[in-house]
Every structure is written in structure tokens, then in C-alpha cells.
Coordinates of C-alpha atoms in Angstrom, one line a residue:
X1 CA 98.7 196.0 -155.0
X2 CA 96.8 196.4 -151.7
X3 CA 96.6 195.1 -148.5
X4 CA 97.1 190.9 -148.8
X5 CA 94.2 189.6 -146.4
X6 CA 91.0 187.5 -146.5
X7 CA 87.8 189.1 -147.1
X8 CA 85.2 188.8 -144.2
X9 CA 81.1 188.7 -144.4
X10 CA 80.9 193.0 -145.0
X11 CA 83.4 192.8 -147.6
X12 CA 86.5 194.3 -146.8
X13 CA 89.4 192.8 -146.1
X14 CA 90.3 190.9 -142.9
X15 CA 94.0 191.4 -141.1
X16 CA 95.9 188.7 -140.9
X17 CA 97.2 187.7 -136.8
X18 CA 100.8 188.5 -138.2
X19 CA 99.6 191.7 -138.9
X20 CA 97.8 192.2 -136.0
X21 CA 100.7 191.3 -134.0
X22 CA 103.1 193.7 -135.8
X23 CA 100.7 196.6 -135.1
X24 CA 100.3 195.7 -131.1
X25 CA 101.0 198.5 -129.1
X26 CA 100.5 201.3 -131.3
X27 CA 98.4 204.0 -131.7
X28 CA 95.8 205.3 -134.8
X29 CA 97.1 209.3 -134.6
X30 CA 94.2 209.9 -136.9
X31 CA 90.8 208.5 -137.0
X32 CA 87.2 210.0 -137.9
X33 CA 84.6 208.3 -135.5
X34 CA 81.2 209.4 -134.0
X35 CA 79.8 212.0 -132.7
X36 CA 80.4 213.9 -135.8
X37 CA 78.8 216.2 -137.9
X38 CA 78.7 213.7 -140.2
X39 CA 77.8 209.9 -140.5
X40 CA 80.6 207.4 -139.2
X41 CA 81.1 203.7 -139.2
X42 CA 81.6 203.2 -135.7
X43 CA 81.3 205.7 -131.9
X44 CA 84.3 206.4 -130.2
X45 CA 82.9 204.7 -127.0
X46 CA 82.8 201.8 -128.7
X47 CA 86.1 202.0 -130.9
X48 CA 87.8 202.1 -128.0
X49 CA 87.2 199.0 -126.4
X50 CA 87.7 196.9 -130.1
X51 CA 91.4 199.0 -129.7
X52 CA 91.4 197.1 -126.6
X53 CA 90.2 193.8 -127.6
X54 CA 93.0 193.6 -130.3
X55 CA 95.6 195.1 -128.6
X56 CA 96.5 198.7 -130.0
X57 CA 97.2 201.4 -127.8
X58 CA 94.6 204.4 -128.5
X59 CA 93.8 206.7 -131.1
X60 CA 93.8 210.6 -131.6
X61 CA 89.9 211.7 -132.3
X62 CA 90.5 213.6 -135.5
X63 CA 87.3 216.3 -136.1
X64 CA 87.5 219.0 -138.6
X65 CA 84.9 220.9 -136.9
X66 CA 85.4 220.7 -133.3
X67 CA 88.2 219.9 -130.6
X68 CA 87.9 216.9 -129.2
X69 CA 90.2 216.8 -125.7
X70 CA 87.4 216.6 -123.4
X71 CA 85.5 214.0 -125.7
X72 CA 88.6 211.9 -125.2
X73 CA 88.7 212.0 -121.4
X74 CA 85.4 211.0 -121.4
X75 CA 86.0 207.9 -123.0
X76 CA 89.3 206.9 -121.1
X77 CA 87.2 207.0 -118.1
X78 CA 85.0 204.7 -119.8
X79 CA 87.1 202.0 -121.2
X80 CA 90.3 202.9 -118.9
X81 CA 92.6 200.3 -121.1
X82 CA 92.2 202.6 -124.2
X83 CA 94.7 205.5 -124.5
X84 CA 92.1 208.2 -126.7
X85 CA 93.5 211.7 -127.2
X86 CA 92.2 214.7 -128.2
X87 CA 93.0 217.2 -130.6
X88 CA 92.3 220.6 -132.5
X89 CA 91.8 221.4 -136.0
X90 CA 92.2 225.0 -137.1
X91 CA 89.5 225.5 -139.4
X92 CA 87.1 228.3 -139.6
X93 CA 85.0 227.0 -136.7
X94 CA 87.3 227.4 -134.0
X95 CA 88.5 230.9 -135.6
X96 CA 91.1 229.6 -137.9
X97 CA 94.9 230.4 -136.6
X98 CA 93.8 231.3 -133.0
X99 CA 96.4 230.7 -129.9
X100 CA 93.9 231.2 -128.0
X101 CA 91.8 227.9 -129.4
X102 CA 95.2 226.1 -129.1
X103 CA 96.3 227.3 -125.6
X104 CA 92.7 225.7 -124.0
X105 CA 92.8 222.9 -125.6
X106 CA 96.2 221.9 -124.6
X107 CA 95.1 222.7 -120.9
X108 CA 92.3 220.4 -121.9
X109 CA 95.1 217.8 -122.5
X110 CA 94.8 217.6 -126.6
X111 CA 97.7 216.2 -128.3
X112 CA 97.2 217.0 -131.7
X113 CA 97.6 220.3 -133.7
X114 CA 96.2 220.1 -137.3
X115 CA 97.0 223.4 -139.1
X116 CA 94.0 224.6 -141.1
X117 CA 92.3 221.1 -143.7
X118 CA 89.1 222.2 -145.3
X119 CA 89.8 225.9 -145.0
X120 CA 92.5 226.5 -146.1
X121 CA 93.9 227.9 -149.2
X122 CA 95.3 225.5 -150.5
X123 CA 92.2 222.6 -149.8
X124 CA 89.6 225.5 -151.8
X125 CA 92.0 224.7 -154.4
X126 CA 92.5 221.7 -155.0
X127 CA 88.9 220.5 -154.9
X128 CA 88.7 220.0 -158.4
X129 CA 91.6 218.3 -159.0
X130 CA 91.0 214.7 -157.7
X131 CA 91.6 211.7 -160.1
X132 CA 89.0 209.8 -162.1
X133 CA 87.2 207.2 -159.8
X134 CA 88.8 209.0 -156.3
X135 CA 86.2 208.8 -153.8
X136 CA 85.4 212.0 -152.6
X137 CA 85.8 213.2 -148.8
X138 CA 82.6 213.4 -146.6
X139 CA 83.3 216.6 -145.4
X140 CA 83.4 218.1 -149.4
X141 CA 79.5 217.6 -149.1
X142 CA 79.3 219.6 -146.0
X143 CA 81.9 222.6 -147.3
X144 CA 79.5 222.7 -150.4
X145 CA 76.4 222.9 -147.9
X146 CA 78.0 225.6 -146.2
X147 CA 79.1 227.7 -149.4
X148 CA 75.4 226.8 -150.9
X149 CA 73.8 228.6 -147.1
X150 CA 76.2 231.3 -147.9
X151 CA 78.2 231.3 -144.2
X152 CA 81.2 229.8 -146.1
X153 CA 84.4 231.5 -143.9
X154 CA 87.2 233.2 -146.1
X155 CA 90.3 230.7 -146.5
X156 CA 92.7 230.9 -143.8
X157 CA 96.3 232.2 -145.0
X158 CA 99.1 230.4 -143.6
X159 CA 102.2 232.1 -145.2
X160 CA 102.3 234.9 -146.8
X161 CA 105.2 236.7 -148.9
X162 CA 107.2 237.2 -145.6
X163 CA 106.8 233.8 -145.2
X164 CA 104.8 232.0 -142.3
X165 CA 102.1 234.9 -140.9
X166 CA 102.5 236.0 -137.0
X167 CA 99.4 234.1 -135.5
X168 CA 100.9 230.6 -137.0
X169 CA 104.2 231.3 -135.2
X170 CA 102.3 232.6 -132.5
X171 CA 100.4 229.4 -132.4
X172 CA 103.6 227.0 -133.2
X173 CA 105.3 228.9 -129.9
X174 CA 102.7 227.5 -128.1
X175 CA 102.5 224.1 -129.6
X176 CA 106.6 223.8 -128.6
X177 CA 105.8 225.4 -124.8
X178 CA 103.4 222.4 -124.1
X179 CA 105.4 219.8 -126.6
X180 CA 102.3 218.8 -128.6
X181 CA 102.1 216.9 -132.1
X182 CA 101.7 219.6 -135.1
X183 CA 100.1 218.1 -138.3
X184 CA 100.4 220.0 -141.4
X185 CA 96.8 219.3 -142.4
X186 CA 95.4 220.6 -146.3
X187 CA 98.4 222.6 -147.0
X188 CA 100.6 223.0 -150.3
X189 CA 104.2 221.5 -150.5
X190 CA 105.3 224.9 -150.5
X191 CA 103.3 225.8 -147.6
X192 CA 104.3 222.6 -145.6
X193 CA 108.3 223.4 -146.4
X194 CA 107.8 226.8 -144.8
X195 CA 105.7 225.9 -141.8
X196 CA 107.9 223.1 -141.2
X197 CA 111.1 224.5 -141.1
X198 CA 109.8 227.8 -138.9
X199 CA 108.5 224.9 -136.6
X200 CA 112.1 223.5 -136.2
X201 CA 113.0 226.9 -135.5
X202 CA 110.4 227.6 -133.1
X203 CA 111.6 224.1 -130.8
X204 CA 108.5 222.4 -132.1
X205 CA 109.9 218.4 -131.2
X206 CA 106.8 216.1 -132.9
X207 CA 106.2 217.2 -135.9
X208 CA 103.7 214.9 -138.9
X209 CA 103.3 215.8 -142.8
X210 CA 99.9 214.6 -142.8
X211 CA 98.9 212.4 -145.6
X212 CA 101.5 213.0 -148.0
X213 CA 99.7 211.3 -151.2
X214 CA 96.7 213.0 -150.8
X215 CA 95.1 214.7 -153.7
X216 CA 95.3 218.7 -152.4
X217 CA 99.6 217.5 -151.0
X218 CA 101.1 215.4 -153.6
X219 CA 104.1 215.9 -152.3
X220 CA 107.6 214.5 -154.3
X221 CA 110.0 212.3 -152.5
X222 CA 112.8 214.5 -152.6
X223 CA 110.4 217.4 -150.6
X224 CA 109.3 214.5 -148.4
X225 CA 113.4 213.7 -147.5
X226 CA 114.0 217.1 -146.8
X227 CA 111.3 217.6 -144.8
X228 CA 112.3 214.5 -142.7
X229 CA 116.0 216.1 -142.7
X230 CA 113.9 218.7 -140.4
X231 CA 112.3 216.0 -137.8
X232 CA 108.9 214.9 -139.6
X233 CA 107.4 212.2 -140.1
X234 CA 105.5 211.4 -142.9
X235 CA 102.0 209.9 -142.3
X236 CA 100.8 207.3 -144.1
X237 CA 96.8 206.5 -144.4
X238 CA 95.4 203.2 -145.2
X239 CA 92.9 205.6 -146.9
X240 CA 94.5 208.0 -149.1
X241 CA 95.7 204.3 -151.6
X242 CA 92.2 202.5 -150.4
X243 CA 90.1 205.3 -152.2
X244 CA 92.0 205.9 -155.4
X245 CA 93.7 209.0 -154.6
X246 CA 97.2 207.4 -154.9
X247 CA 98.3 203.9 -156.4
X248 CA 99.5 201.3 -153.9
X249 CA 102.3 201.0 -155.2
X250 CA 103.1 204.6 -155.5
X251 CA 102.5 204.7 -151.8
X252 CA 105.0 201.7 -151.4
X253 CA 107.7 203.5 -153.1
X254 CA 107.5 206.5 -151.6
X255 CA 108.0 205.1 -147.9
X256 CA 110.8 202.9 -149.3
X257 CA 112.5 206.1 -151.4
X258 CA 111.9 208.8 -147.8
X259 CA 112.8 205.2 -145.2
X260 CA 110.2 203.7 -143.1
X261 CA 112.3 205.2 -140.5
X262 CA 110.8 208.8 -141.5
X263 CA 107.1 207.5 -141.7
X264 CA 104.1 206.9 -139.3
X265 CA 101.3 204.9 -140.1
X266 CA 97.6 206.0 -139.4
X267 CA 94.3 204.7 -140.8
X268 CA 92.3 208.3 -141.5
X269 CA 89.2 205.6 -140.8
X270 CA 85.8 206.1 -140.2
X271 CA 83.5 206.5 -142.6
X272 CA 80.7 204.0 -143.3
X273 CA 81.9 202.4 -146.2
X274 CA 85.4 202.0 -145.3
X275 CA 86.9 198.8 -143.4
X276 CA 86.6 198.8 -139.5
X277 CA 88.8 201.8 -138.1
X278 CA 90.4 199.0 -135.7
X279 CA 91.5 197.0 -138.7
X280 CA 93.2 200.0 -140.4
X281 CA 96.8 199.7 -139.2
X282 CA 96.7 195.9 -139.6
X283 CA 95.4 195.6 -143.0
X284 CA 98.8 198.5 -144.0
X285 CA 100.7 196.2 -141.9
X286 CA 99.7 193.3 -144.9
X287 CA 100.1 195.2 -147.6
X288 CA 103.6 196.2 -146.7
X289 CA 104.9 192.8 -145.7
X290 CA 103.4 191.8 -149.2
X291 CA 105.7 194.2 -150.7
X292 CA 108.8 193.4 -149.1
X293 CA 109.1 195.1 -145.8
X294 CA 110.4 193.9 -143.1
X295 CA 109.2 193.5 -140.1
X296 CA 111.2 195.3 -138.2
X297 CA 110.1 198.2 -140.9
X298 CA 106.5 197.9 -140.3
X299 CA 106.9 197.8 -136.3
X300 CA 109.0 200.9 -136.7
X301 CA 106.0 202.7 -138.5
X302 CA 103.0 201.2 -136.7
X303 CA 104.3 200.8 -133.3
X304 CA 107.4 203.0 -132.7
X305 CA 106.9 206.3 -134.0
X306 CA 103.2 206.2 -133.5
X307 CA 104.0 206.0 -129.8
X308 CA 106.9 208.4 -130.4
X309 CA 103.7 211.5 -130.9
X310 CA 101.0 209.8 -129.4
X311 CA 102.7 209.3 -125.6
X312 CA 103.3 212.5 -123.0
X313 CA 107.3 212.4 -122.7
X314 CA 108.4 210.2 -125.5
X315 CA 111.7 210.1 -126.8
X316 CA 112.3 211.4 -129.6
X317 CA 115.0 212.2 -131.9
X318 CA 115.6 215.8 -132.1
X319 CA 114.7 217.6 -135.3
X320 CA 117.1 220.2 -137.0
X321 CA 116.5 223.4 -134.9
X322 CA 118.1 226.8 -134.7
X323 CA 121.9 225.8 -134.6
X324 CA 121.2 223.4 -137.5
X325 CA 119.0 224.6 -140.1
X326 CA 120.1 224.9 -142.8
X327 CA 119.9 228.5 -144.5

């Protein structure tokens, strides 16, 4: 079962304030808003200052396409109460695995690092293997466009026999000098154990297994507890239940089976016939206290280690790293 809230006049459902209030103070570390290659419910302009009228923190601009830091600076000037951060993807279009790409954006203050989504491996995959009734994502309709023009790039490797290949430890060096967020992005389980655990090595601090349930992850509990032995946190997206590609109550048992201590939520918002991005963290926030969480649980997810990523400096508990991995 879903999110437990009223239904308001564009049909989707409404947080409740307890929810609200739960999820004050924390941040959306993944959200898909305009401009965008692609049609979105809301501009980021705009988001921000709803973020601000009901009291969340910020939000990481999310773009599979293009880096977004200075985007984000632009807007905190504009609506100064709202904490917006940038970030990189590294997909095709900014040259895949490229240090370079990462090393100006962090200048550029991003503080986000997806690893490759809609180009890698992995993602080429899995495209076929959605469930019966799963909305599709928008970008799938631009990949095809691309493939159909014929300027489709190759997949971008990640690992390779040897393990994790040199320009993504060359690019997870740099995302441990500048103590930015890495986000595991499209890859396999397989891929994510690897990457993960040569992160821990490399002194890589914040560290998110992005949408676990998703259709091209799929990731078991047990692989998601070991990967929290190593410091991650497991995101959880109002949208990856929302749109059929997991069972709610799938989703439920897998944060209680990993600990809501090991999970961050985010709202992977955005697109036009979705809920309001600022409702996102909220409407989770129902479902779980409709399914027996505490609290304390859902402040720990929404609030806590959202913050714990999202803010310059942040404690945060120190992953397993070169004196404690285990071989």
C-alpha cells in the first residue's frame, strides 16, 4: 500500500501536516525539474521557493544530459532561503568517465557524482525488462531518438575483468579530494558491489546506491546490507513504487530488512504526470508511518541523512576504508 493522504483537485495525493513536519529540514538529493531536455512539471526557479514555503531544505538538480552546478547558483541567488545544488551525470554527453568533467564541476561547487544512468551497460540492458504496466522513463524516448538519428554513444564500461577500470578510480580519487556525494546511477548489482567497495578504498566518505528497486538494479537485501556494511546509503524514490516498478510493500520491507538507518529518501520527481516534486518526501513520509515506522525512522531518512550528503562538512559516520575492508 501507498502513500496514506487525501487526494487534492489534480489528482494525486496530498501530504498530510504530520508528514510535512517529519520531512522539515531536509533535502530532495534527486529531482528532475526544468530546463531540461525534456518536458517537466515544474522550473527549478520556481521549485525552489515551494521548498521554501513548506519548509525543506533544497534539492540536488538531477540532469542526465548536462551538469547543473552553475544552474544551481543561479537560483540560490534568486530565492536565497533555498539550498539548490548541482551535480554531474557521467553519461555520453559530458564524455562518459571523464575527471576532467568531474574536476570542473566540483570547482563549480556540484555536489553530486552520478556514475554513468542511460549509458551505461548495464541501463542498454535492461530496457526490456520492465514489468507489465511500469511506466516507462522519459529519457527512454529520447535514448531511442538518439539510436533512431544514429549518434547513439557506445555504452560506457565501468569494470572490467580487473575489476573497476582506471578513469573510474581516477574519477572516484577526485570525488574523495573534494568530499563530494557519489551515486551509483544505472549500474548492475555486481557493478555497484565493485565500485562501491573501491570507493571505500579510495576515502570516498558519502556514498548513495541510487534507487535500489529500480527495474535495470534490483538489488537483494542481503547485497543492499553489505553494501551499507561499506558506508552507503540506500536511496529510496517516491517514484520507483509510484510507477509500478516495485510493489509498495516490497519497498517497505526492504528498508525495514537493510534499517532505515542505512536509507535516504529522495523523490526522483519531475515529470508532468507525477505529484508535485515538493510533495515527494512528504507523501513517503505517509506511506511509511502507515506501515509502522516510527517517527524517529522517517526523520532519520528524510531529514538526517539527506542533510548528511546534501550539506558541505557534515558528519558523517565513516564507511569501511582501507584498514577495514574486508578481503
Amino acid at each position: 500500500m501507498g502513500p496514506e493522504a487525501s487526494v487534492g483537485p489534480d489528482a494525486h495525493p496530498v501530504p498530510s501536516a504530520r508528514a510535512r513536519e517529519l520531512v522539515r529540514g531536509a533535502y530532495d538529493t534527486h529531482v528532475h525539474v526544468a530546463p531540461d531536455v525534456m518536458k517537466r512539471r515544474v522550473g527549478d526557479i520556481e521549485l525552489a521557493q515551494r521548498f521554501v514555503d513548506v519548509g525543506q531544505a533544497g534539492f540536488v538538480l538531477k540532469s542526465h544530459y548536462v551538469p547543473t552546478a552553475e544552474r544551481a547558483e543561479n537560483v540560490r541567488k534568486v530565492v536565497p532561503g533555498a539550498d539548490v545544488l548541482g551535480a554531474i551525470t557521467l553519461n555520453s554527453s559530458v564524455g562518459g568517465l571523464n575527471p576532467v568533467a568531474v574536476e570542473i564541476a566540483a570547482r563549480q561547487g556540484a555536489r553530486v557524482v552520478w556514475l554513468p544512468t542511460v549509458d551505461c551497460t548495464n541501463q542498454r540492458e535492461s530496457r526490456a525488462q520492465a514489468p507489465a504496466g511500469a511506466v516507462p522513463p522519459m529519457w527512454a524516448q529520447i535514448q531511442d531518438e538518439l539510436a533512431e538519428r544514429g549518434i547513439m554513444a557506445p555504452a560506457i564500461p565501468v569494470v572490467d575483468d580487473d575489476g573497476p577500470v582506471q578513469a573510474l578510480r581516477d574519477v572516484l580519487d577526485l570525488i574523495a579530494r573534494h568530499d563530494l556525494v557519489l551515486a551509483t546511477g544505472h549500474l548492475s548489482g555486481a557493478e555497484i558491489l565493485q565500485v562501491v567497495r573501491a570507493a571505500a578504498e579510495a576515502g570516498v566518505r558519502r556514498m548513495v546506491v541510487t534507487h535500489p528497486e529500480f527495474t535495470s538494479q534490483k538489488i537483494p537485501v542481503d547485497a543492499q546490507r553489505e553494501l551499507a556494511e561499506y558506508g552507503a546509503l540506500m536511496e529510496r524514490c517516491f517514484t520507483t513504487p509510484h510507477s509500478g516498478k516495485v510493489s509498495w510493500a516490497q519497498f517497505y520491507d526492504h528498508v525495514r530488512r537493510v534499517g532505515p538507518e542505512h536509507s535516504v529518501l529522495s523523490s526522483d520527481l519531475g515529470q508532468p504526470f507525477n505529484p508535485p516534486v515538493e510533495d515527494g518526501l512528504a507523501l513517503l513520509a505517509d506511506g511509511f508511518l502507515a506501515n509502522g515506522f516510527s517517527e524517529e525512522e522517517i526523520h532519520t531518512m528524510a531529514v538526517v541523512n539527506s542533510r548528511r550528503l546534501a550539506v558541505v562538512g557534515a558528519p558523517v559516520e565513516a564507511p569501511v576504508g582501507s584498514e577495514g575492508v574486508r578481503a
